[in-house]
Amino acid sequence: MNILFVATELAPHAKVGGLADVIAALPMALAKAGHGVSVAVPLHRGLRLSGEFRRAKLELNVPAADRLWGTRVWVGERGGVALFGIERDEYFDRPHLYGDGGADYPDSLARFNFLARAAVELARHIEPAPEVIHANDWHAALVPAHVLALGLPIRTVFTIHNLRYQGEYPAGEFASLGLPNGMFRPEGLEFYGKLNLMKGAIVMADAVTTVSPTYMKEIQTEEHGYGLHEVLQARAKNLTGILNGIDEEAWNPAKDVELKKNFRAGALKGREACRVALEQEMGLEPANGRPIFGMVTRLAREKGMDLALAGVGELVKKGGRLVLLGMGEAGLESEAKALVKKYPGRVAVRMEHHEGLARRIFGGTDFFLMPSRYEPCGLTQMYAMRYGAIPVVADTGGLHDTVEEWNPANKSGTGFLFNPSAPKALDGAVDRALALWDEPAMMNVTRRNGMKMEWGWGAAVPAYEKVYRSIDG
Ligand code: ADP
Ligand code: GLC
């Protein structure tokens, strides 16, 4: 089949979170399976400067705000996938993808309506023509509406990577989208008197997917539905949960050049050097036989940062160390800084986006902490396991689907899970981790169990093929 992906992120040069990793891997896996795959992204500043794209002859005429915009398209190629960068500098040539200091850019609706409309225009120019446009998250959620409005013979798939971010606007904004008035209805983009982009895509796409089977079930409940659970229930027949994979070539501790030493499940010696190097890089006191916990995360409440930060005192008291790489909400950033002051040499924090350091944390810490309140899929727990850090995670969403509680009776399992809504449950999981730490032989069994797991995209490809086929024709 011919499939056009539309998204706002593409690793490594346009990345905020896991969406970027998915868009840099799933299309390539589908291409490898023989499909004709292309990806349309905004030509963000990072992508323009990356050298991966070149300005092509193709110019699209994109209607927006009552006029036609001559829009240049930049092209590139990766792993058999055609990449298209939509150039509109006043929208996309900016220092950040979404906004400054936690707030979205005020013209987000116009930016992402433009992305959707341009991508649909692009679909009319691609040869062979895509049968399916696969739109991702709320930024690309206007794709199904534009396809329907133009009456194009193209099917649409919409993937929810995170239901909390929906793109909600006052009703009056609808008129700026260039869509027929009839679409501002309960069967379309209207939701309780407001414009809601994600809701519109859920009802108008031919099929809807999300990034893990457990999250698929959770979002149909009031607790995790963020107001859209009934809308999702109504589409249950066309809703599929497909677990994300990871790019096992790009994330391989046996070859990763960012690590001090390489290692693999059968030869763990190099990992010890990585651990010592990480202590030095982060300015930690040598852990003296005590474990190091790591976190690589957006600093957001949904990631359970408040739970993690509240638990640090206990962790340090028991001799543990914490290294945290992440940036995000201002309140959480200052709390994290306060902890470094309180526990110098035991808690170390870096607030920046640093891919190399992220890899060294996966490869140099003993345990990887992820107390998420909800987690659609989560990729970092998979990177951590592959790099030998044992995950200590909330039992929710994709974490439930990827981490199995360690069971000493039969030496099975890969980590520790706790109920994110039970008070003190995180402490319990940390205690179980510390008990494992005291048995080095068992620690290595658990570690190896995780390192041997297969997280490639192999299983997801047939699942997406099934979705595409179910809506074909
Ligand atoms: P989410 O998409 O919700 O943020 P995921 O676990 O799916 O969570 O993906 C997060 C991705 O972003 C991973 O690739 C992770 O390594 C990366 N990441 C998060 N914070 C940082 C950071 N400060 N520096 C480098 N990489 C980061
Ligand atoms: C979102 C989710 C995360 C998921 C990622 C990729 O950012 O928060 O759980 O792994 O998308 O699908």
XYZ file of C-alpha atoms and ligand atoms in Angstrom:
512
model
C 0.000 0.000 0.000
C 0.966 3.640 -0.280
C 0.849 5.517 2.987
C 1.579 9.149 3.845
C 2.404 9.866 7.504
C 1.757 13.350 8.883
C 3.320 14.470 12.172
C 5.128 17.375 13.804
C 8.171 15.468 15.067
C 10.967 13.481 13.436
C 14.014 12.296 15.387
C 16.678 13.398 15.839
C 16.386 16.997 14.580
C 12.765 17.760 15.421
C 12.136 16.026 18.702
C 10.346 16.742 21.949
C 9.291 13.234 22.945
C 8.579 9.712 21.817
C 6.491 10.787 18.826
C 9.740 11.785 17.101
C 11.213 8.320 17.618
C 8.071 6.633 16.309
C 7.983 8.764 13.152
C 11.663 7.980 12.583
C 11.041 4.233 12.799
C 7.533 2.986 11.990
C 7.395 4.379 8.417
C 10.797 2.798 7.706
C 9.618 -0.551 9.083
C 6.561 -0.404 6.807
C 8.766 0.485 3.826
C 10.966 -2.498 4.603
C 7.850 -4.671 4.475
C 7.314 -3.493 0.897
C 4.958 -0.531 1.221
C 5.367 2.857 -0.431
C 5.759 5.175 2.528
C 6.289 8.915 2.843
C 6.351 11.315 5.784
C 5.213 14.950 5.814
C 6.486 17.198 8.601
C 6.735 20.964 9.018
C 10.118 22.204 7.874
C 11.143 23.145 11.406
C 14.362 25.086 11.816
C 16.187 21.967 13.048
C 15.184 20.024 9.954
C 16.216 22.777 7.566
C 19.628 23.016 9.230
C 20.082 19.227 9.442
C 21.155 18.989 5.798
C 18.868 15.988 5.362
C 16.343 17.946 3.268
C 16.850 19.853 0.030
C 14.539 22.373 -1.540
C 12.583 20.699 -4.339
C 10.845 22.148 -7.380
C 7.458 21.126 -6.050
C 5.346 24.069 -4.984
C 1.927 23.511 -3.475
C -0.919 25.987 -3.493
C -2.361 25.744 -0.021
C -5.559 27.637 0.742
C -5.392 29.285 4.150
C -7.111 32.376 5.504
C -8.889 33.191 2.228
C -5.900 33.068 -0.039
C -3.608 30.575 -1.697
C -0.160 30.178 -0.221
C 2.581 29.143 -2.590
C 4.331 26.582 -0.406
C 7.691 25.055 -1.195
C 8.312 21.464 -0.308
C 11.703 20.178 0.777
C 12.550 16.533 0.185
C 14.763 13.895 1.721
C 15.013 10.155 1.941
C 15.599 7.796 4.841
C 15.528 4.010 4.811
C 13.377 3.824 1.693
C 10.933 6.441 2.977
C 10.368 9.744 1.145
C 10.531 12.703 3.537
C 8.665 15.940 2.786
C 9.269 19.145 4.726
C 6.505 21.734 4.388
C 8.154 25.148 4.211
C 6.442 28.087 5.770
C 9.001 30.024 7.716
C 6.697 32.408 9.545
C 5.148 29.300 11.149
C 7.906 26.745 11.386
C 11.280 28.477 11.388
C 11.238 28.928 15.153
C 13.540 27.926 18.000
C 11.026 25.425 19.429
C 8.491 23.059 17.903
C 5.486 23.999 19.998
C 6.212 27.070 22.098
C 8.377 28.826 24.659
C 8.496 28.180 28.381
C 5.732 25.595 28.558
C 3.098 27.648 26.696
C 2.109 26.841 23.110
C 2.736 29.510 20.459
C -0.433 31.631 20.220
C -0.895 30.809 16.515
C -0.803 27.015 17.024
C -4.212 26.459 15.477
C -3.232 28.292 12.296
C 0.126 26.484 12.157
C -1.355 23.029 12.474
C -4.331 23.696 10.239
C -1.793 24.753 7.650
C 0.212 21.564 8.183
C -2.892 19.395 7.710
C -4.154 21.267 4.666
C -0.689 21.283 3.054
C -0.208 17.566 3.709
C -3.536 16.789 2.058
C -2.504 18.951 -0.906
C 0.808 17.107 -1.025
C -1.044 13.767 -1.140
C -2.541 14.841 -4.467
C 0.966 15.278 -5.910
C 2.720 12.174 -4.629
C 3.210 9.320 -7.120
C 1.929 6.706 -6.628
C -0.943 8.394 -4.825
C -1.332 7.382 -1.170
C -4.388 5.291 -0.385
C -4.025 6.139 3.299
C -2.960 9.246 5.185
C -1.851 8.374 8.689
C -2.110 11.431 10.957
C -0.530 11.557 14.413
C -1.704 13.395 17.541
C -3.716 16.603 17.727
C -1.281 18.624 15.624
C -2.207 16.557 12.576
C -5.801 15.960 13.633
C -7.356 18.182 10.958
C -6.205 15.820 8.192
C -9.374 13.653 8.178
C -11.582 16.774 8.077
C -9.741 18.230 5.073
C -9.772 14.892 3.230
C -13.540 14.613 3.746
C -14.164 18.258 2.895
C -12.385 17.827 -0.444
C -14.073 14.493 -1.117
C -10.748 12.809 -1.854
C -10.609 9.044 -2.399
C -8.122 8.649 0.448
C -8.658 6.806 3.725
C -7.403 8.215 6.998
C -5.926 6.679 10.128
C -5.489 8.739 13.266
C -3.088 7.694 16.012
C -3.433 8.987 19.557
C -0.018 9.274 21.175
C -1.304 11.263 24.125
C -4.985 11.936 24.722
C -4.415 14.752 27.165
C -3.327 17.217 24.480
C -6.405 17.687 22.301
C -6.186 21.117 20.673
C -9.235 22.835 22.159
C -10.300 26.304 20.989
C -13.272 28.652 21.265
C -16.035 27.956 18.734
C -15.341 31.221 16.936
C -11.992 29.891 15.706
C -13.668 27.267 13.536
C -14.350 29.785 10.763
C -10.596 30.271 10.248
C -10.054 26.636 9.218
C -11.592 26.780 5.752
C -13.800 23.770 6.450
C -17.528 23.484 5.636
C -19.792 24.842 8.388
C -21.480 21.463 8.691
C -18.316 20.079 10.265
C -18.809 22.126 13.418
C -21.268 19.557 14.740
C -21.262 16.743 17.292
C -20.466 14.362 14.394
C -17.447 16.514 13.601
C -15.149 18.972 15.303
C -17.568 20.417 17.850
C -17.387 19.208 21.459
C -19.495 20.824 24.182
C -19.627 24.087 22.299
C -15.904 24.210 21.595
C -13.647 23.325 18.725
C -11.742 20.136 19.625
C -9.283 18.880 17.027
C -8.560 15.502 18.518
C -12.229 14.749 19.011
C -12.855 15.632 15.372
C -10.185 13.201 14.210
C -11.514 10.418 16.441
C -14.973 10.676 14.886
C -13.913 11.450 11.298
C -10.915 9.176 10.670
C -11.663 5.824 9.076
C -9.693 4.086 11.821
C -8.194 5.191 15.122
C -5.229 3.632 16.852
C -3.290 4.246 20.011
C 0.148 3.159 21.065
C -0.468 0.252 23.443
C -3.264 -2.269 24.074
C -3.682 -1.276 27.730
C -3.913 2.455 26.957
C -6.546 1.587 24.341
C -8.701 0.142 27.113
C -7.875 2.883 29.628
C -8.872 5.790 27.384
C -12.381 4.375 27.160
C -12.810 4.945 30.907
C -13.722 8.173 32.635
C -10.504 8.120 34.654
C -8.180 8.204 31.622
C -10.465 9.462 28.873
C -9.850 13.187 29.439
C -13.497 13.816 28.589
C -13.366 11.777 25.380
C -14.046 8.293 26.771
C -17.586 8.153 25.415
C -16.466 9.389 22.002
C -13.857 6.623 22.028
C -16.323 3.996 23.220
C -18.536 4.886 20.281
C -15.621 4.066 17.962
C -14.512 0.958 19.828
C -14.931 -1.224 16.724
C -12.447 0.894 14.794
C -10.049 1.487 17.670
C -6.865 -0.576 17.941
C -4.030 -0.517 20.465
C -0.695 -1.310 18.835
C 2.389 -1.334 21.010
C 5.203 0.901 19.771
C 8.522 -0.675 19.003
C 11.980 0.821 19.240
C 14.648 1.101 16.576
C 16.933 -1.704 17.693
C 19.731 -0.570 15.374
C 19.757 2.976 16.685
C 19.453 1.819 20.307
C 22.075 -0.868 20.742
C 24.496 -0.823 23.700
C 26.872 -3.111 21.811
C 27.447 -0.383 19.213
C 26.401 2.918 20.774
C 29.235 5.426 20.270
C 27.940 7.650 23.085
C 28.868 5.053 25.708
C 32.238 4.905 27.437
C 32.395 1.151 26.734
C 30.079 -1.083 24.776
C 28.427 -4.113 26.305
C 25.748 -6.721 25.741
C 23.712 -9.205 27.746
C 26.390 -11.884 27.495
C 29.287 -9.502 28.266
C 28.374 -6.949 30.899
C 31.850 -5.866 31.952
C 31.794 -2.653 29.916
C 28.687 -1.550 31.763
C 30.631 -1.081 34.995
C 32.860 1.464 33.218
C 29.759 3.250 31.928
C 28.437 3.509 35.460
C 31.654 5.030 36.824
C 31.858 7.431 33.869
C 28.281 8.540 34.492
C 29.003 9.258 38.161
C 31.871 11.466 37.063
C 29.952 13.189 34.275
C 27.084 14.027 36.633
C 29.292 14.954 39.599
C 27.932 12.234 41.880
C 29.857 10.944 44.855
C 30.920 7.378 44.105
C 27.902 5.268 44.968
C 30.000 3.012 47.245
C 28.126 -0.151 46.598
C 24.721 1.511 46.533
C 22.465 1.692 43.448
C 21.961 4.597 41.058
C 18.441 5.373 39.870
C 17.965 7.227 36.578
C 15.227 9.284 34.936
C 15.066 10.719 31.409
C 11.805 12.519 30.974
C 9.761 15.559 30.161
C 9.250 17.291 33.504
C 5.478 17.062 33.581
C 3.043 16.081 36.281
C 1.723 13.285 34.078
C 5.160 11.675 34.274
C 4.700 11.443 38.043
C 7.560 13.873 38.614
C 5.963 15.079 41.818
C 5.837 11.482 43.115
C 9.443 10.901 42.146
C 10.663 14.133 43.714
C 8.704 13.433 46.901
C 10.297 9.979 47.142
C 13.880 11.157 46.747
C 14.463 11.769 50.461
C 13.686 8.141 51.294
C 15.800 6.913 48.406
C 18.833 8.925 49.456
C 18.373 7.881 53.094
C 18.652 4.277 51.966
C 21.906 5.077 50.177
C 20.536 5.415 46.653
C 21.572 8.045 44.119
C 19.394 9.750 41.552
C 20.336 11.210 38.175
C 17.664 13.108 36.306
C 17.764 14.450 32.762
C 14.725 16.456 31.798
C 13.112 19.777 31.251
C 9.594 21.117 31.301
C 7.210 22.680 33.807
C 8.836 25.534 35.712
C 7.559 24.441 39.135
C 9.016 20.960 38.749
C 12.311 22.340 37.461
C 12.752 24.439 40.579
C 11.786 21.553 42.866
C 14.384 19.389 41.172
C 17.014 22.101 41.609
C 16.127 22.359 45.300
C 16.797 18.642 45.724
C 20.259 18.970 44.236
C 20.997 21.654 46.834
C 19.610 19.478 49.603
C 21.455 16.313 48.588
C 24.637 17.406 46.823
C 26.589 14.526 45.342
C 23.617 12.241 45.724
C 21.088 13.827 43.443
C 22.241 15.234 40.099
C 20.039 16.987 37.566
C 20.565 18.275 34.020
C 17.884 20.434 32.466
C 18.536 20.248 28.773
C 17.807 18.049 25.804
C 20.866 15.839 25.495
C 20.572 12.627 23.527
C 24.083 11.396 24.357
C 23.585 11.857 28.085
C 20.196 10.104 27.838
C 21.972 7.094 26.346
C 24.632 7.164 29.069
C 21.917 7.229 31.732
C 20.206 4.184 30.210
C 23.600 2.482 30.039
C 25.027 3.566 33.395
C 22.254 3.498 35.991
C 21.089 0.413 37.878
C 17.379 1.207 37.965
C 15.222 3.384 35.752
C 12.351 5.225 37.408
C 9.075 6.032 35.639
C 6.233 6.803 38.054
C 3.875 8.022 35.274
C 0.268 8.842 36.202
C -0.604 7.541 32.764
C 1.648 6.394 29.918
C 0.261 5.801 26.420
C 3.263 3.659 25.566
C 6.565 5.000 26.854
C 9.769 4.268 25.007
C 12.334 5.058 27.685
C 11.534 1.954 29.748
C 12.332 -0.095 26.634
C 15.584 1.803 26.014
C 16.458 1.330 29.696
C 15.887 -2.434 29.583
C 17.862 -2.761 26.365
C 20.738 -0.874 28.025
C 20.568 -2.932 31.205
C 18.841 -0.531 33.626
C 16.026 -2.287 35.486
C 12.720 -0.386 35.248
C 10.732 0.643 38.331
C 7.475 1.849 36.823
C 3.836 2.695 37.407
C 1.499 -0.104 36.394
C -0.322 1.777 33.650
C -0.688 1.915 29.859
C 2.307 0.821 27.850
C 4.339 0.308 31.016
C 1.915 -2.470 31.963
C 2.423 -3.982 28.507
C 6.233 -3.902 28.538
C 7.464 -4.453 32.102
C 6.898 -7.677 33.997
C 7.294 -7.856 37.783
C 10.426 -9.719 38.854
C 9.577 -13.099 40.330
C 12.475 -14.683 42.254
C 10.633 -18.045 42.445
C 11.171 -18.763 38.768
C 13.627 -15.971 37.976
C 11.250 -14.399 35.494
C 10.385 -10.755 34.991
C 12.192 -7.578 34.039
C 11.421 -4.954 36.677
C 9.078 -3.604 39.321
C 5.560 -2.219 38.988
C 3.396 -0.256 41.401
C -0.124 1.112 41.430
C 0.217 4.839 40.625
C -2.927 5.784 42.532
C -2.030 4.051 45.794
C -0.168 6.245 48.302
C 3.379 5.108 49.115
C 3.249 2.407 46.415
C 6.355 3.873 44.780
C 8.274 3.403 48.044
C 7.264 -0.258 48.049
C 8.585 -0.797 44.531
C 11.818 1.025 45.390
C 12.219 -1.248 48.428
C 11.796 -4.320 46.228
C 14.421 -2.907 43.881
C 16.808 -2.288 46.788
C 16.282 -5.861 47.994
C 17.198 -7.148 44.544
C 20.276 -4.928 44.564
C 21.487 -6.804 47.637
C 21.608 -10.015 45.599
C 24.029 -9.266 42.766
C 23.513 -12.605 41.011
C 19.734 -12.100 40.867
C 20.271 -8.485 39.843
C 22.124 -9.729 36.788
C 19.430 -12.268 35.939
C 16.782 -9.522 35.976
C 19.013 -7.208 33.982
C 19.649 -9.862 31.357
C 15.960 -10.744 31.141
C 15.327 -7.131 30.139
C 18.265 -6.908 27.750
C 17.100 -9.996 25.893
C 13.592 -8.720 25.242
C 12.814 -7.968 21.602
C 11.315 -4.547 21.079
C 11.683 -4.133 17.319
C 8.838 -2.928 15.100
C 8.354 -6.442 13.705
C 5.144 -7.115 15.612
C 3.608 -3.694 14.955
C 3.946 -3.803 11.171
C 1.358 -6.565 10.551
C -0.949 -4.914 13.079
C -0.866 -1.611 11.149
C -1.232 -3.484 7.859
C -4.396 -5.022 9.239
C -5.759 -1.593 10.150
C -4.938 -0.172 6.694
C -6.547 -3.165 4.983
C -9.663 -2.951 7.126
C -10.473 0.490 5.688
C -9.243 -0.068 2.139
C -11.682 0.325 -0.735
P 7.005 11.024 25.934
O 6.858 10.948 24.467
O 5.717 10.995 26.660
O 7.847 12.155 26.392
P 8.498 8.511 25.626
O 9.083 7.605 26.638
O 7.632 7.904 24.594
O 7.740 9.670 26.417
O 9.646 9.225 24.795
C 10.499 10.193 25.311
C 11.658 10.344 24.349
O 12.290 11.594 24.591
C 12.726 9.298 24.519
O 13.406 9.106 23.298
C 13.662 9.962 25.545
O 14.952 9.417 25.521
C 13.623 11.373 25.070
N 13.922 12.411 26.059
C 13.096 12.929 27.000
N 13.705 13.905 27.682
C 14.949 14.015 27.158
C 16.079 14.876 27.422
N 16.036 15.820 28.364
N 17.196 14.699 26.684
C 17.241 13.744 25.717
N 16.233 12.927 25.425
C 15.083 13.063 26.114
C 3.510 10.173 23.632
C 3.302 9.380 24.910
C 4.307 8.264 25.107
C 4.512 7.482 23.815
C 4.884 8.442 22.693
C 5.092 7.743 21.362
O 4.415 11.193 23.768
O 3.294 10.226 26.043
O 3.861 7.383 26.117
O 5.539 6.531 23.983
O 3.849 9.367 22.504
O 3.935 7.073 20.920
